[in-house]
Short mmCIF file of C-alpha atoms and ligand atoms in Angstrom, two decimals:
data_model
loop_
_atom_site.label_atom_id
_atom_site.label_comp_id
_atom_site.label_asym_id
_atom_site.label_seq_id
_atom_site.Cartn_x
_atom_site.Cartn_y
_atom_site.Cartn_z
CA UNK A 1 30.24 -52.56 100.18
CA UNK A 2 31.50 -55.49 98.35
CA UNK A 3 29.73 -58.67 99.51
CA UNK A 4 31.16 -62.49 99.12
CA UNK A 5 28.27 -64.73 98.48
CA UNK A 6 27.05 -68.44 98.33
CA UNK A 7 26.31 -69.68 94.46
CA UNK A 8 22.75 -69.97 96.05
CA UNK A 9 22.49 -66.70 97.13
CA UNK A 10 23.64 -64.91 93.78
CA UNK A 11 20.78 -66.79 92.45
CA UNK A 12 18.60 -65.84 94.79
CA UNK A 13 19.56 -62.39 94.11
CA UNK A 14 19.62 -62.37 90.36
CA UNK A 15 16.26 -64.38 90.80
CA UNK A 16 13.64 -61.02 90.90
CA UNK A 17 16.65 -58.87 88.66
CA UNK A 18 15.16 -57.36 85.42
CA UNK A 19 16.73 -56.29 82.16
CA UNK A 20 20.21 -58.10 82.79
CA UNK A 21 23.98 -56.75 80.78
CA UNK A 22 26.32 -60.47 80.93
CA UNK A 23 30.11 -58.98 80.90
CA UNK A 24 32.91 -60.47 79.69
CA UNK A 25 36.65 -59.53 80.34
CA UNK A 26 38.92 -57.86 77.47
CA UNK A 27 40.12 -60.25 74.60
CA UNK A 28 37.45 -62.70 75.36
CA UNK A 29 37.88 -65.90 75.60
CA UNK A 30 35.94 -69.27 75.17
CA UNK A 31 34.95 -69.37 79.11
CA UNK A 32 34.14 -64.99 79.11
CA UNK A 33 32.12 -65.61 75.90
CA UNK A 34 30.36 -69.18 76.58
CA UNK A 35 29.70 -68.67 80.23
CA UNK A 36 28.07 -65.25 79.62
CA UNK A 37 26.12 -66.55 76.60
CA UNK A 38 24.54 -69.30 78.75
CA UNK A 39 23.47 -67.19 81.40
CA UNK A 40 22.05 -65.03 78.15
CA UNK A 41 20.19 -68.41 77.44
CA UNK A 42 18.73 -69.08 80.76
CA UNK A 43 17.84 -65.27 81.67
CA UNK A 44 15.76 -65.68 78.39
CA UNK A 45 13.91 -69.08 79.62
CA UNK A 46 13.26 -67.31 82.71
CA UNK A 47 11.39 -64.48 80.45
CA UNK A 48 13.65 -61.91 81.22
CA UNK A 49 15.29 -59.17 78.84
CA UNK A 50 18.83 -59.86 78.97
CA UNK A 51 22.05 -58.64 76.43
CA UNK A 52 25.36 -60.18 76.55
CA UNK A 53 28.20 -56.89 76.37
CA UNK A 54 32.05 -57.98 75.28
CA UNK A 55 34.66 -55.77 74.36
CA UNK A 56 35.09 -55.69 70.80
CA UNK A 57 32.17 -58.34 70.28
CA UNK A 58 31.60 -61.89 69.60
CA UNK A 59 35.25 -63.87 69.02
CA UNK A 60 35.08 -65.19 65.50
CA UNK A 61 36.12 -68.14 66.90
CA UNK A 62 32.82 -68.45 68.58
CA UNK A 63 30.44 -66.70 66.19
CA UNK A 64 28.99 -70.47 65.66
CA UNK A 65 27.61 -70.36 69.36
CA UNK A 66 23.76 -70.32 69.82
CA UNK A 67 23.11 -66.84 70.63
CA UNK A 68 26.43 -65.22 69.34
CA UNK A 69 24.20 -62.73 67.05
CA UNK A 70 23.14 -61.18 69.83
CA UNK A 71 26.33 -60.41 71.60
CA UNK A 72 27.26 -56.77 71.62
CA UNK A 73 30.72 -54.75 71.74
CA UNK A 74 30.37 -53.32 75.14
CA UNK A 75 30.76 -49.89 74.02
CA UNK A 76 28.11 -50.16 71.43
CA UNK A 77 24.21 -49.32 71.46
CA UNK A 78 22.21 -51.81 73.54
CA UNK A 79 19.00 -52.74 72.98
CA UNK A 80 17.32 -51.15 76.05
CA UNK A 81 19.08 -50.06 79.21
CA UNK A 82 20.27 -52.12 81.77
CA UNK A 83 19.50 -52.39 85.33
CA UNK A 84 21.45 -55.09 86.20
CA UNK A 85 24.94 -56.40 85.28
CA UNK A 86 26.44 -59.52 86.38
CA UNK A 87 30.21 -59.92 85.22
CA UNK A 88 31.07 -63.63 84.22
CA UNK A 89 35.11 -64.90 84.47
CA UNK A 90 36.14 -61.02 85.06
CA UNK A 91 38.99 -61.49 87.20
CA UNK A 92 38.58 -58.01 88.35
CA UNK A 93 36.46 -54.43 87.50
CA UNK A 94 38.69 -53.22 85.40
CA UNK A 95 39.32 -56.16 83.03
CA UNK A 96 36.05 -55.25 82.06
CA UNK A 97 37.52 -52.47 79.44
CA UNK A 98 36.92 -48.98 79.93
CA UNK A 99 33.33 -49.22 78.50
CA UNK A 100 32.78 -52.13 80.15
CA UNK A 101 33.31 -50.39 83.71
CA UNK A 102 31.24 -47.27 82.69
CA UNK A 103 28.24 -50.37 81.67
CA UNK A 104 29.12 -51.96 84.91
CA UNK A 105 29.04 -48.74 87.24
CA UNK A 106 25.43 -47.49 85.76
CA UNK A 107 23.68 -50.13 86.09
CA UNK A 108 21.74 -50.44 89.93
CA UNK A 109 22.36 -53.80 90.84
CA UNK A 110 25.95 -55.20 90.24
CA UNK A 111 27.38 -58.57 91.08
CA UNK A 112 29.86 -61.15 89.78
CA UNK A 113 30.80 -64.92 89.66
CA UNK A 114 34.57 -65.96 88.65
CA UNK A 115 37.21 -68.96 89.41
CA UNK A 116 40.31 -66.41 89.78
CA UNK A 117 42.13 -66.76 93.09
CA UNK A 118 43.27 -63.04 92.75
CA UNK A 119 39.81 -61.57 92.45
CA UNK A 120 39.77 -59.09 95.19
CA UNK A 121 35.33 -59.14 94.65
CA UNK A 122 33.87 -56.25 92.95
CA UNK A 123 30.08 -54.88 92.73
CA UNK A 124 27.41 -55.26 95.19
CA UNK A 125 27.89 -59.25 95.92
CA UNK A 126 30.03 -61.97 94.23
CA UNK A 127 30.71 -65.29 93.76
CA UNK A 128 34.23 -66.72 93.65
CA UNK A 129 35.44 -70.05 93.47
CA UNK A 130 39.51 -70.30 92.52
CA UNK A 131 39.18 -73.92 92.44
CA UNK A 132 36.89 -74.01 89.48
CA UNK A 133 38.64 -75.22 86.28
CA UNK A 134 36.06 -72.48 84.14
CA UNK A 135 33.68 -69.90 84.98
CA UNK A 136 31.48 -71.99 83.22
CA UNK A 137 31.96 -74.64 85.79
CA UNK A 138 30.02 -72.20 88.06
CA UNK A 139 27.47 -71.21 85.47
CA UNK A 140 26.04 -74.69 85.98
CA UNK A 141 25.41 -74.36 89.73
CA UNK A 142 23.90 -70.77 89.00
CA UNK A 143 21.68 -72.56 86.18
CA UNK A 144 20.54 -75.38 88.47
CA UNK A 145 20.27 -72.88 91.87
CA UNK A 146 17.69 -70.74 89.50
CA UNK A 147 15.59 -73.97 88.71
CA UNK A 148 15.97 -73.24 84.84
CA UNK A 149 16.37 -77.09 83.10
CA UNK A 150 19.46 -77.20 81.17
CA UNK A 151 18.89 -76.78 77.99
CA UNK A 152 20.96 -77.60 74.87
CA UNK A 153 22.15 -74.21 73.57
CA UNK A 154 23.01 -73.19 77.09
CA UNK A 155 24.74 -76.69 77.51
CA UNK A 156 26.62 -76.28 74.25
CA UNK A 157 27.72 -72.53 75.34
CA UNK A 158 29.34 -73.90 78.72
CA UNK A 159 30.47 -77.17 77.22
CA UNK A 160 32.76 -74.44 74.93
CA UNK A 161 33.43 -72.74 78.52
CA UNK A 162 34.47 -75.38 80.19
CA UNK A 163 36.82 -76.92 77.68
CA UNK A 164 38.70 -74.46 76.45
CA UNK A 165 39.32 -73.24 80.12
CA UNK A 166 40.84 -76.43 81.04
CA UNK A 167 42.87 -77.20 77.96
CA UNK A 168 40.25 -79.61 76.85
CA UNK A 169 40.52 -81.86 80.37
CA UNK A 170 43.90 -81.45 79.94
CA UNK A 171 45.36 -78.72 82.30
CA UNK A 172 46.07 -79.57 86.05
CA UNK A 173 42.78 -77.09 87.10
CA UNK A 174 40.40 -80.21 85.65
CA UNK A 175 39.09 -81.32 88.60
CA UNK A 176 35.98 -83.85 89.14
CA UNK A 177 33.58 -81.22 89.22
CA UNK A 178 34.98 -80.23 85.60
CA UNK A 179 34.30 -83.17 83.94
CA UNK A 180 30.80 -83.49 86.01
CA UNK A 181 29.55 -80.25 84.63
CA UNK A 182 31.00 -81.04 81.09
CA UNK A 183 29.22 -84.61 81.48
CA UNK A 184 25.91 -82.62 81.97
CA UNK A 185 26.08 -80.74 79.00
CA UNK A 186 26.87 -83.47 77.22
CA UNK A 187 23.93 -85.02 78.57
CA UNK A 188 21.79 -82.17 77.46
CA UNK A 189 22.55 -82.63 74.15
CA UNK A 190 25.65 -81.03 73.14
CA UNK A 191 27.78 -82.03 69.39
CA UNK A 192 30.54 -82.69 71.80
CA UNK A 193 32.37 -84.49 68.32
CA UNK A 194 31.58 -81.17 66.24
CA UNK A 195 32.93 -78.42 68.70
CA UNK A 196 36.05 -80.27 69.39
CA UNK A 197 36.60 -80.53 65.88
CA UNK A 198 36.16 -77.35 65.25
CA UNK A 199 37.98 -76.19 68.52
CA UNK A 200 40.60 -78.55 69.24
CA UNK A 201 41.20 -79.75 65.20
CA UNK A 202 41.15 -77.06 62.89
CA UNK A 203 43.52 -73.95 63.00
CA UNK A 204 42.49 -71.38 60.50
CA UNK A 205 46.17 -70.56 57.83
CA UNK A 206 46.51 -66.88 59.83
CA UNK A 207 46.70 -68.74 63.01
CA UNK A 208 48.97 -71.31 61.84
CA UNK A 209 51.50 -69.12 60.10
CA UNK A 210 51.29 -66.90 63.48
CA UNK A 211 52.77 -70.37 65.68
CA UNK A 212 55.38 -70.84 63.12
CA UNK A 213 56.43 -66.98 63.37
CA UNK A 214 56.28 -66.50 67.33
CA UNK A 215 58.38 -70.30 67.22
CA UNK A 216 61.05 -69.46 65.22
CA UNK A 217 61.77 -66.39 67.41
CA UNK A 218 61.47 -68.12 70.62
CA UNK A 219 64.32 -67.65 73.25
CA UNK A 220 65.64 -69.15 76.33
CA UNK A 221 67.27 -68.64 78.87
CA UNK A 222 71.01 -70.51 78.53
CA UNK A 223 70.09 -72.40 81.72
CA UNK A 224 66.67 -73.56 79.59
CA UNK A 225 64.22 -72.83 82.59
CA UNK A 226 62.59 -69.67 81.03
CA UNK A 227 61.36 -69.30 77.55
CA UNK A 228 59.40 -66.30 75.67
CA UNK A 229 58.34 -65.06 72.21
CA UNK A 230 56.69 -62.28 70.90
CA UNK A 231 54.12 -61.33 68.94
CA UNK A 232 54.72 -57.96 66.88
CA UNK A 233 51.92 -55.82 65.21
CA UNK A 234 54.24 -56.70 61.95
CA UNK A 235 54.09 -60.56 62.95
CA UNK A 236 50.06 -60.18 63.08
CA UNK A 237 50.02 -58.48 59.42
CA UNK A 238 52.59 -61.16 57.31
CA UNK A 239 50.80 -63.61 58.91
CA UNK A 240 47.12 -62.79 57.89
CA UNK A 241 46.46 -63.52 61.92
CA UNK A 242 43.99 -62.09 64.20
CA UNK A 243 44.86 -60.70 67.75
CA UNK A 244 42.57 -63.71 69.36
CA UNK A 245 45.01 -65.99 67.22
CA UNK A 246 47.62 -65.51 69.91
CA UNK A 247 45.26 -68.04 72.35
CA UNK A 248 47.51 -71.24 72.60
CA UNK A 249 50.89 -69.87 71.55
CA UNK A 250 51.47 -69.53 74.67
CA UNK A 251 51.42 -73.32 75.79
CA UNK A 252 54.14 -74.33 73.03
CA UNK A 253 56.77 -72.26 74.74
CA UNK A 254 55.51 -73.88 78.37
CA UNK A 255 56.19 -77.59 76.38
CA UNK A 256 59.35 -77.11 76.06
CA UNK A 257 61.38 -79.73 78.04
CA UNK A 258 62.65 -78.14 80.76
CA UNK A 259 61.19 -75.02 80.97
CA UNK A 260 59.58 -73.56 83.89
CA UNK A 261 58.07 -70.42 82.95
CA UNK A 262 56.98 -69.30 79.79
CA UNK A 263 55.96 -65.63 78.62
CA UNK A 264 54.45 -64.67 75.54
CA UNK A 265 54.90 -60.85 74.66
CA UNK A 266 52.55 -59.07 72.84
CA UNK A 267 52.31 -55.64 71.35
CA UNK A 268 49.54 -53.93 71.72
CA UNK A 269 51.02 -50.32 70.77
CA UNK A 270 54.21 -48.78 70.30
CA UNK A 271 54.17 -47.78 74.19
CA UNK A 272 51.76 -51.59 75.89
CA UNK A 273 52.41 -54.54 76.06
CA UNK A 274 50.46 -57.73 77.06
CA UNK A 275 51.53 -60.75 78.63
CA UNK A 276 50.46 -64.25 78.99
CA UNK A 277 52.49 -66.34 81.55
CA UNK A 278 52.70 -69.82 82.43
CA UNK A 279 54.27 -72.06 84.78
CA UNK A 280 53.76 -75.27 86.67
CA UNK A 281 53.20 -75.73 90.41
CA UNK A 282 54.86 -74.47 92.63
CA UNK A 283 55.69 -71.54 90.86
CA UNK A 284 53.05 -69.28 90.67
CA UNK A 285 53.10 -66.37 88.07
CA UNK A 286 50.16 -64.29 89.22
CA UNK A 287 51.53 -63.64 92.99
CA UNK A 288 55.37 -63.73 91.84
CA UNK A 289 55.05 -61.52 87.86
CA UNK A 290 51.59 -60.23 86.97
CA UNK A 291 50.22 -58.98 90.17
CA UNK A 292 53.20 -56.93 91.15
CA UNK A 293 52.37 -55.16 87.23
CA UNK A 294 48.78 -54.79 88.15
CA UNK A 295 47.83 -58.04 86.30
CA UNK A 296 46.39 -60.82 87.82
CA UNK A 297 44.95 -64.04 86.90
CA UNK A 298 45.94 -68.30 87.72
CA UNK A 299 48.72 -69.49 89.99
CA UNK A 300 49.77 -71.36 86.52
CA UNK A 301 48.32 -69.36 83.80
CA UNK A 302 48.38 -65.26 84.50
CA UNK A 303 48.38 -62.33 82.43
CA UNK A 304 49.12 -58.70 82.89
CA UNK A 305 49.92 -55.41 80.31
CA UNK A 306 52.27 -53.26 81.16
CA UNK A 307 52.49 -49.69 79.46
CA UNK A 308 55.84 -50.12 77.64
CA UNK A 309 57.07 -50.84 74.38
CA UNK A 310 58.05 -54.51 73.68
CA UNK A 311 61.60 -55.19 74.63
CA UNK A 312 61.91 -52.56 77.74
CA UNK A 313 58.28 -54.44 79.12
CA UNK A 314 59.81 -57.91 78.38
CA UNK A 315 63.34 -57.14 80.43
CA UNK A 316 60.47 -56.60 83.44
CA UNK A 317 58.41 -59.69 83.32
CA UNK A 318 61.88 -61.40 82.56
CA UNK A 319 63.28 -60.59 85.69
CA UNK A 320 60.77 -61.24 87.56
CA UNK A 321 60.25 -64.87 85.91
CA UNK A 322 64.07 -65.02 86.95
CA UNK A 323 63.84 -63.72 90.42
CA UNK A 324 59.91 -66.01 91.09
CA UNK A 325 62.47 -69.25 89.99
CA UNK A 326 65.64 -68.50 92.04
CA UNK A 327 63.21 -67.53 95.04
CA UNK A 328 61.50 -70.92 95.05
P1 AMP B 401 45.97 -65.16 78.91
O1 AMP B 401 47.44 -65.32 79.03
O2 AMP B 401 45.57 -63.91 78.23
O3 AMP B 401 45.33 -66.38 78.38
O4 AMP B 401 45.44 -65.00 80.40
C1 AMP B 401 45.72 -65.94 81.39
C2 AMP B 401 44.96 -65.58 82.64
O5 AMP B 401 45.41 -64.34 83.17
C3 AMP B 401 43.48 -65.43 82.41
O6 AMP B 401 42.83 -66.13 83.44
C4 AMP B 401 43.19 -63.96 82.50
O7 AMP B 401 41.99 -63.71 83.14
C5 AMP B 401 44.35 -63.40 83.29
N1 AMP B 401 44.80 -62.15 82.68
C6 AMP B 401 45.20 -61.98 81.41
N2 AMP B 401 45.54 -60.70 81.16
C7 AMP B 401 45.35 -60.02 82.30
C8 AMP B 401 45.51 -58.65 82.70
N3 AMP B 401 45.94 -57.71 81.86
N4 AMP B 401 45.20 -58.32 83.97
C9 AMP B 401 44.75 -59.26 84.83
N5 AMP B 401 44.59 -60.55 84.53
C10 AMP B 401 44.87 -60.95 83.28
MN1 MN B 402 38.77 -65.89 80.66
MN1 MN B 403 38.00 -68.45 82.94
#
């Protein structure tokens, strides 16, 4: 049995929990790998043995993090063997990866905390709050409801959470409590100057080269209210980009004047494809395109993969896009 919980009582639970595996969701991002690194931080304050697991390791993007050494592909050799997992911003069990489940299902004591309306709750007990701009939002609350202080590496962790979750303040899920729990990790010490700079002001050539590709192949619709591009496994190579390059792209085709969806297609093989969708309110692309693939995610920002090649997986999500618009 699946059991919905207060943030209080997932730290009461987690309180007398030993040798702790963090999960993050496939392709991690900066709220998967900063909010499961902080926990990493404050598990270790409390004296506990504790691993961070996500699939394919640390993000180069965030190998500067405090901790990041220690993160672990989720398939790989841990250090010792875990009792207890807790899955951080998994929007549901099997977002975890394959490995990721098998980690999650062997361990005796399971639970979760996430911000994604669509979580239908896995493991023993969870936490879920869909109003939460970030996971790492959350991760503060759990911090404080454990009575571990704050400290700077954790701050600097969630401060990456928290941002890049929310567009940098800039999304409409930025809420008060956002910038409260970005204000305490700035009060903890965090180089709020040197992240953004590194986050929000500096785009590595590959990733660069990769916008101006996936741009000049964008489409739309002749009425202008849906765009998409693609991102090939060609696209990736000529443009010296890595597949957690794609992160953003996404939110230049959403830009566009007029549009009201936007899909980014990816190929992951000759026969998947993944999707990142994005919309404005009312629409809502997780109920209306990625759940009814098996995705899930945001109201506004929702991804799903759908075992097809490119084109034939694209003429799906498109009509759906098409039918979520005409519907509203
Ligand atoms: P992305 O477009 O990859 O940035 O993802 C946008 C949102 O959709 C994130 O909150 C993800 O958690 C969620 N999401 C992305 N891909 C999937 C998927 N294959 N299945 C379920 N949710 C997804
Ligand atoms: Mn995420
Ligand atoms: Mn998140």
């Amino acid at each position: 049995m699946t059991k919905r919980v207060t943030i209080d009582a997932l730290a009461d639970w987690l309180r007398d929990k030993e040798d702790v595996l963090l999960l993050g969701h496939e392709s991690p991002d900066g709220d998967a790998t900063g909010s499961t690194l902080a926990m990493w931080h404050a598990l270790r304050a409390m004296g506990k043995r504790a691993v961070v697991g996500l699939p394919g390791g640390i993000p180069l993007l965030y190998a500067g993090l405090p901790g990041a050494g220690e993160v672990r592909d989720t398939g790989a050799a841990l250090p010792f063997e875990p009792r207890t997992a807790l899955a951080l911003d998994v929007s549901e069990l099997p977002r975890l990866g394959e490995a990721g489940v098998k980690r999650f299902e062997a361990c005796l004591d399971r639970a979760a905390l996430d911000h994604h309306h669509t979580n239908p709750g896995f493991g023993d007990l969870y936490f879920l709050d869909g109003d939460a701009a970030a996971a790492g939002e959350l991760v503060v609350d759990l911090i404080d409801g454990l009575g571990v202080e704050l400290s700077r590496d954790m701050a600097t962790c969630l401060f990456v959470a928290i941002s890049t979750d929310c567009g940098h303040f800039n999304y409409s899920n930025t809420r008060a409590k956002t910038f409260e729990a970005a204000a305490r990790c700035a009060a903890a010490g965090v180089d709020v100057a040197g992240i953004t700079e590194r986050l929000y002001r500096t785009r590595s050539a590959g990733r660069t080269k990769l916008l101006g590709l996936v741009l000049a192949g964008l489409e739309r619709s002749p009425d202008g209210l849906l765009a998409w591009g693609r991102i090939t496994a060609d696209m990736l190579k000529e443009a010296g980009a890595l597949r957690e390059d794609k992160e953003g792209v996404v939110n230049y085709l959403q830009e566009i004047e007029g549009v009201r969806i936007a899909v980014l297609a990816e190929e992951r093989s000759p026969s998947s494809t993944k999707f990142s969708l994005r919309t404005k309110a009312p629409l809502n692309v997780a109920r209306d395109v990625a759940v009814p693939l098996g995705g899930g995610g945001h109201d506004c920002a929702a991804g799903v993969t759908v075992d097809l090649p490119l084109e034939d997986a694209l003429k799906k999500v498109l009509a759906l896009a098409r039918e979520a618009i005409t519907n509203i």
